[in-house]
Coordinates of C-alpha atoms and ligand atoms in Angstrom, one line a residue:
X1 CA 61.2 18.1 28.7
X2 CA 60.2 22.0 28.1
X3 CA 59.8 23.4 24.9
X4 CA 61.1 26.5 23.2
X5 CA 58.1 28.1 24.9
X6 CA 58.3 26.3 28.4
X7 CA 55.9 23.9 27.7
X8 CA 56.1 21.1 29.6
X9 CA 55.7 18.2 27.3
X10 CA 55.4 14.8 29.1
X11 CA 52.1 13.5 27.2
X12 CA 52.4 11.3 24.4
X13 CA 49.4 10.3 21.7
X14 CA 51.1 6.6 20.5
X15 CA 48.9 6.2 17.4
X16 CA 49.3 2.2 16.9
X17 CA 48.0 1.8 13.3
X18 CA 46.1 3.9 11.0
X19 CA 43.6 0.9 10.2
X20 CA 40.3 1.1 11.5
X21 CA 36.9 -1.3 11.1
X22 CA 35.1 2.1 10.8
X23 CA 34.7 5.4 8.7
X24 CA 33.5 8.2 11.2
X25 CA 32.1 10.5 9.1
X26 CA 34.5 13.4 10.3
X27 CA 37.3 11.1 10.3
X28 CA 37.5 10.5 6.8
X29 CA 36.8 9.7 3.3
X30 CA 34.6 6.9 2.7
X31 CA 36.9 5.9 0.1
X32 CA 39.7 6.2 2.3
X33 CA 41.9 2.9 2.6
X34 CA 45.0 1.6 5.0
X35 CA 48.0 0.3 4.4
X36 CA 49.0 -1.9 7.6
X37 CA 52.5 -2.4 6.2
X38 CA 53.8 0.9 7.8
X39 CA 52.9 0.3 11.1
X40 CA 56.0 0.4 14.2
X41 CA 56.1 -3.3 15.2
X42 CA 56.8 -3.9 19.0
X43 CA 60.6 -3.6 18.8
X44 CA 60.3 -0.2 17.4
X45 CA 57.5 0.5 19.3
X46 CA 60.2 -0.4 22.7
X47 CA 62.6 1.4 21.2
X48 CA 60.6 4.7 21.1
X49 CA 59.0 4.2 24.2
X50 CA 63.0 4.3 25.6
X51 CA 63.4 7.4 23.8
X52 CA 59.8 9.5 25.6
X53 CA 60.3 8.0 29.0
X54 CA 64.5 9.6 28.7
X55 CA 63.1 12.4 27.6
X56 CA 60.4 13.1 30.4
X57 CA 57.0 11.5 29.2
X58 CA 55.1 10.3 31.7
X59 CA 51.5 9.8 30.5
X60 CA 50.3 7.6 27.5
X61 CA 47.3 7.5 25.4
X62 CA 47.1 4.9 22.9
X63 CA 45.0 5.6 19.7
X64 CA 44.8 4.9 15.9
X65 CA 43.3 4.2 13.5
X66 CA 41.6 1.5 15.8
X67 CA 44.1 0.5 18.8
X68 CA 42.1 -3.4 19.0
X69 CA 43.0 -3.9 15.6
X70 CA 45.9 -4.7 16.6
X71 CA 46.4 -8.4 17.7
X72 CA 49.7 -7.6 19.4
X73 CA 48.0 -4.8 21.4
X74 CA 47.9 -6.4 24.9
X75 CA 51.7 -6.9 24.8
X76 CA 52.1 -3.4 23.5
X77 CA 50.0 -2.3 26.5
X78 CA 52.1 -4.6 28.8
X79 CA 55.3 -3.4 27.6
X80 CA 53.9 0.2 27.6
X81 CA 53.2 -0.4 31.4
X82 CA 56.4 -1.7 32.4
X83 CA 57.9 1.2 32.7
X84 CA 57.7 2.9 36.0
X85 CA 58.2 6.5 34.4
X86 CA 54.4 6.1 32.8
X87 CA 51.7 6.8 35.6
X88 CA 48.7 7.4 33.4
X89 CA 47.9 4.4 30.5
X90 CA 44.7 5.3 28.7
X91 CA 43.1 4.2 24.9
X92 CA 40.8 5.8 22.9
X93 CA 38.5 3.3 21.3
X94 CA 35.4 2.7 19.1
X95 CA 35.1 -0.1 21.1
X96 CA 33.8 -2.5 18.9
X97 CA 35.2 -5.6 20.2
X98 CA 36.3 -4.0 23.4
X99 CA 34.1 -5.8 25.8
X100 CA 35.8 -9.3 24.9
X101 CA 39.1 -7.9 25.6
X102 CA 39.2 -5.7 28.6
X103 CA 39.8 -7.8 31.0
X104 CA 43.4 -9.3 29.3
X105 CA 44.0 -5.3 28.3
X106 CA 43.4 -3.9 32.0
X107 CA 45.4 -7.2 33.4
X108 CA 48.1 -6.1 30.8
X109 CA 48.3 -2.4 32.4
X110 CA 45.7 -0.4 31.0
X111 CA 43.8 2.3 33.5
X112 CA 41.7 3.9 31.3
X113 CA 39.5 3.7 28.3
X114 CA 37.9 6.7 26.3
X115 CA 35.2 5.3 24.3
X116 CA 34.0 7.0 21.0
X117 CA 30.1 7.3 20.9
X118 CA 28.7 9.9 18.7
X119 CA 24.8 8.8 19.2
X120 CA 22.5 6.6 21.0
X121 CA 20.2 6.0 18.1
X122 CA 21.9 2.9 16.4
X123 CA 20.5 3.6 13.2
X124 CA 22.3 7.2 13.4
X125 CA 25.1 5.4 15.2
X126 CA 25.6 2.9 12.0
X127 CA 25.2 5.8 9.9
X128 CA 27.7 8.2 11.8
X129 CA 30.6 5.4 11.5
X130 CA 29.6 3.9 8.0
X131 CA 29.0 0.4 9.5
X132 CA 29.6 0.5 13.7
X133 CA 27.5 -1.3 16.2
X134 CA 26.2 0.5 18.8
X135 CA 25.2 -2.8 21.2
X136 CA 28.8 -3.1 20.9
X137 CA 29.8 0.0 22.2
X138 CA 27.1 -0.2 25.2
X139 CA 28.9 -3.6 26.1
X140 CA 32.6 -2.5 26.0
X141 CA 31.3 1.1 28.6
X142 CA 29.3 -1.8 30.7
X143 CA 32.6 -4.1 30.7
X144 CA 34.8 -1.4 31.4
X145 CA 32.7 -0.2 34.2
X146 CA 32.7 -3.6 35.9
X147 CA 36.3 -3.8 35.9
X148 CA 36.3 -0.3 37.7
X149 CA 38.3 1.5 34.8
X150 CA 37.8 5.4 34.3
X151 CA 35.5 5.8 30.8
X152 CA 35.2 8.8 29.4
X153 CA 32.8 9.1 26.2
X154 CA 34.1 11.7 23.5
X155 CA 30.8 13.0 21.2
X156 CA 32.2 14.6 18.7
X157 CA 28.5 17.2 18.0
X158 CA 27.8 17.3 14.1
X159 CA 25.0 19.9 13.6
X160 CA 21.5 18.8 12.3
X161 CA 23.2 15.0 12.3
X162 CA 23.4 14.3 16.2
X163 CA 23.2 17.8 18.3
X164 CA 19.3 16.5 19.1
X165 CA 20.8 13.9 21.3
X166 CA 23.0 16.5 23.5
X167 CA 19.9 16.5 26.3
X168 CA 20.5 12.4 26.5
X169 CA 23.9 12.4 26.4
X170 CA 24.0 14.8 29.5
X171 CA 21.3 12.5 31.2
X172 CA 24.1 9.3 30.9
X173 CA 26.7 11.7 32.8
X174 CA 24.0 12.0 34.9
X175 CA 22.8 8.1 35.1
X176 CA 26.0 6.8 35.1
X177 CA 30.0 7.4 36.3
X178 CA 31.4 8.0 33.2
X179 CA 32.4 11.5 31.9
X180 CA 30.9 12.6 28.6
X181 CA 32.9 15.2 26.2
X182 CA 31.4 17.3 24.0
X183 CA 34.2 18.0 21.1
X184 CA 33.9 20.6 18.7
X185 CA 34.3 19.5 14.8
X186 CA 37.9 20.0 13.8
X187 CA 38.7 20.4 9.9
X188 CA 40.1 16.4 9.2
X189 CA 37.6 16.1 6.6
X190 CA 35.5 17.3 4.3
X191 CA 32.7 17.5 7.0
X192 CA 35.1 18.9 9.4
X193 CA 36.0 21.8 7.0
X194 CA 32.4 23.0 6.9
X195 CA 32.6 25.6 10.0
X196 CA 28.5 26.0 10.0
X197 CA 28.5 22.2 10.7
X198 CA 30.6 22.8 14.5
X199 CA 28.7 23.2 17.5
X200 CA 30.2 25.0 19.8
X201 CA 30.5 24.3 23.6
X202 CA 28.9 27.7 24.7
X203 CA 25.9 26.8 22.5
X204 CA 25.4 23.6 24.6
X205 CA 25.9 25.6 27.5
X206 CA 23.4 28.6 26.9
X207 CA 21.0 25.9 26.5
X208 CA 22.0 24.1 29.7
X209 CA 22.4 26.6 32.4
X210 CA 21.9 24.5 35.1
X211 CA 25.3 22.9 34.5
X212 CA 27.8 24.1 37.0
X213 CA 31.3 24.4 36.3
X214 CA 33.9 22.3 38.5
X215 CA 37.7 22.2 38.7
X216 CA 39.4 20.3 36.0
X217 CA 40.7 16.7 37.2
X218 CA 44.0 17.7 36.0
X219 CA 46.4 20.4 35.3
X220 CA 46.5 21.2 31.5
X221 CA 43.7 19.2 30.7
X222 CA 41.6 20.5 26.9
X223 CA 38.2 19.7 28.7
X224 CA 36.3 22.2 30.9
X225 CA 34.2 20.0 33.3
X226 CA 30.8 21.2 34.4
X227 CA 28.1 18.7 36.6
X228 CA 24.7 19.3 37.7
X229 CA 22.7 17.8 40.5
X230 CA 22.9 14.3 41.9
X231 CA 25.3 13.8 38.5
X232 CA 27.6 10.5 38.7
X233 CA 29.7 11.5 36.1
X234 CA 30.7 14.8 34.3
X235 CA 30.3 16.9 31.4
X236 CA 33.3 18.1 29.4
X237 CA 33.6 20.4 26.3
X238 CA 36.8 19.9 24.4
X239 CA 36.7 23.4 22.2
X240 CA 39.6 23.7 20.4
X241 CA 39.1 25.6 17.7
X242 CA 36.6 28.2 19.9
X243 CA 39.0 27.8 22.5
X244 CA 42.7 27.4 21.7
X245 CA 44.8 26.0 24.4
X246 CA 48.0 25.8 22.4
X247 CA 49.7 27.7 25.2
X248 CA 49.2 24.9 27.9
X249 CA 49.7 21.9 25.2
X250 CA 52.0 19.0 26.8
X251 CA 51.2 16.8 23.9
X252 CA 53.6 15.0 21.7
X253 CA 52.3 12.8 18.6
X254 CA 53.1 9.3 17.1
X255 CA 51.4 8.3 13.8
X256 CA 50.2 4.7 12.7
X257 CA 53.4 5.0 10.2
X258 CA 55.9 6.6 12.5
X259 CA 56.3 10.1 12.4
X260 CA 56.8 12.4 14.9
X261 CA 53.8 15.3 15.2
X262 CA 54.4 17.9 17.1
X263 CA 51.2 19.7 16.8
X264 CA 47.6 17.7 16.0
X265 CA 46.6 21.4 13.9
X266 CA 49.5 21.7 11.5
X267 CA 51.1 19.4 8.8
X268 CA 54.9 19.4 9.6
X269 CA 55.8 15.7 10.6
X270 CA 59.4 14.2 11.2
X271 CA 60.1 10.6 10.0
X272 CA 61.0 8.6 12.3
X273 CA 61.1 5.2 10.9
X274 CA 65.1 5.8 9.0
X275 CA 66.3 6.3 12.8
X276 CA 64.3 3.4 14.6
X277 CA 65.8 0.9 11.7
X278 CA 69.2 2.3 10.3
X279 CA 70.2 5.2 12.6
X280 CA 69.4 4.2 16.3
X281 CA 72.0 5.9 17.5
X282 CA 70.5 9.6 16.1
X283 CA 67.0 8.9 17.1
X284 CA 67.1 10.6 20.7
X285 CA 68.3 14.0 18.8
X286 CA 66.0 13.8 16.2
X287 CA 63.2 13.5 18.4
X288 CA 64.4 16.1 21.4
X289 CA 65.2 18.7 18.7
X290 CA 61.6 18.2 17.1
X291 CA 60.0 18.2 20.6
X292 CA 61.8 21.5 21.5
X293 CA 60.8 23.6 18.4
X294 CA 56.8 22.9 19.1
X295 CA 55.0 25.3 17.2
X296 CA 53.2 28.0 19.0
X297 CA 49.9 27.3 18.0
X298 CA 47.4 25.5 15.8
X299 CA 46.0 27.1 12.7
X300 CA 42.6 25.8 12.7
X301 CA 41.2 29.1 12.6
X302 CA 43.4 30.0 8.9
X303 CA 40.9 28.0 6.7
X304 CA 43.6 24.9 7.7
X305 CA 42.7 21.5 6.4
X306 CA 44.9 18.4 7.5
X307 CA 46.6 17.0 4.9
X308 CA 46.2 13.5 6.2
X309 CA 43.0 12.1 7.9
X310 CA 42.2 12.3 11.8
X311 CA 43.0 8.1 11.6
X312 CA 46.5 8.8 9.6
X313 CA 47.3 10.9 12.3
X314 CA 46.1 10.0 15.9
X315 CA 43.3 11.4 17.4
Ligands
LIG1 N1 39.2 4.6 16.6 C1 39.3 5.2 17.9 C2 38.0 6.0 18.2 O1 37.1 5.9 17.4 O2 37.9 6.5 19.3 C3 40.5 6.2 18.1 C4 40.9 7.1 16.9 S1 39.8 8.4 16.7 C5 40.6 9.2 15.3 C6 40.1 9.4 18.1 C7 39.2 10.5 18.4 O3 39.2 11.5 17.3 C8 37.7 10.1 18.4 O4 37.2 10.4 19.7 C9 37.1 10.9 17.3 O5 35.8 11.2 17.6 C10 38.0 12.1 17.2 N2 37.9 12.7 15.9 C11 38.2 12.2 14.7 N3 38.0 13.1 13.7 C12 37.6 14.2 14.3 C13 37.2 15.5 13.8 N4 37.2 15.8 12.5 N5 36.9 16.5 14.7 C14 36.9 16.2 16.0 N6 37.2 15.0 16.6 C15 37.5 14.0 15.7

């Protein structure tokens, strides 16, 4: 459906849980805990899916928390993928555990996976997601390469933490068919509120002229795409607080407990968990009203922090 400002809204960010087996530094608190009880089960899960799909959604990435910590996730995926309004089925992932379950979660419906690897050191690795194993991270990309799914590796650049590894990063887009995105620091922590921690994607690029810009694999995509010579893969920079693009957002948001997000930069959330499981009959207003009033724009740039963690909300 369009929004207020014409928008055309038809993506959906299905966060499946707010749990996660790792801390990303810029993620949250290390203190942080979850509470699982809150999570949609599949019935509600169905029930919104019915809801998106009437109201014109026709892509779905599925995120958290940590999507595999679900044990019902193939069946989510499977119901996910029966509907023949959805064309595009991606995750995001930290993959830790992936590369034992890719098969059953591409034979289930999935298409494509973006995997979350902020270094190639592992000790910085470990360090970077308070606890993460980077051998498992390599075997979920190598898995989902041999079943010829799309990967796309999201970086999120942390200065003087892993900006030193930019040059080997862009040699894997290089080495290998999978894209790499650079993605600017946004303010979901207390890290991510320290603005001379960001990199910004024009620094990479003034140090990396002989990347060459190419046309973006979809309409309304955040990244802009470069490659170089002989590259397999691309490079992508994902700059949205340098870069708003607020004003070509088709994103709608579903967080591990159930509310409706309409934008990932500001706080205001509707509930839905009273209409999937006493007023059924309301929930299709509820959420068509909510979609249509999107707000304009994020407000990153207004010394905004989230009230909630990235992994409350859905990255
Ligand atoms: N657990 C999964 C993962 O690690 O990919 C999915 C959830 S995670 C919240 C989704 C994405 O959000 C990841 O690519 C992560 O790097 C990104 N992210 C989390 N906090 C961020 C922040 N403060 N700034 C920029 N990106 C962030």
């Amino acid at each position: 459906m369009r929004d207020w400002m014409g928008r055309n809204l038809h993506y959906l960010r299905l966060s499946l849980t707010e749990r996660c087996n790792l801390k990303c530094i810029y993620c949250r608190e290390e203190t942080d805990f979850c509470k699982a009880k809150q999570e949609l089960n599949l019935r509600e899960l169905t029930q919104l899916m019915n809801v998106m799909v009437r109201l014109g959604v026709t892509k779905v990435r599925l995120t958290g928390g940590e999507p595999l910590v679900r044990k019902d996730l193939e069946q989510i995926i499977h119901m996910v993928s029966g509907y023949t309004q959805i064309q595009d089925l991606s995750m995001t992932t930290n993959a830790q555990g992936l590369c034992d379950r890719i098969q059953q979660l591409h034979q289930a419906g999935l298409q494509r996976v973006n995997i979350s690897m902020d270094s190639l050191d592992q000790e910085r690795y470990r360090r970077m997601t308070r606890g993460g194993d980077l051998q498992q991270v390599l075997n979920g990309i190598d898995a989902a390469l041999r079943e010829d799914m799309q990967v796309k590796i999201n970086v999120v650049l942390v200065r003087s933490e892993n900006d030193n590894e930019i040059d080997d990063f862009i040699a894997l887009a290089k080495e290998y068919p999978v894209d790499v995105r650079f993605i600017e620091l946004m303010p979901f922590s207390a890290l991510g509120t320290q603005n001379d921690q960001r990199v910004l994607g024009s620094d990479v690029l003034k140090l990396h002229p002989e990347l060459t810009a190419v046309a973006p694999r979809y309409a309304s995509q955040p990244s802009e795409d470069y490659t170089g010579t002989d590259f397999k893969g691309r490079i992508g920079f994902i700059n949205p607080v340098s870069h708003k693009f607020c004003k070509n957002c088709n994103r709608v948001r579903i967080t591990g407990d159930g509310r409706l997000r309409m934008c990932l930069g500001r706080d205001e959330e509707t509930d839905l968990r009273p209409y999937l499981r006493q007023y059924p009959e309301q929930l299709y207003d509820v959420v068509r009203s909510a979609m249509y009033h999107k707000p304009e724009k994020h407000a990153f740039e207004q010394a905004y922090r989230a009230a909630r963690a990235m992994n409350q909300i859905g990255g």
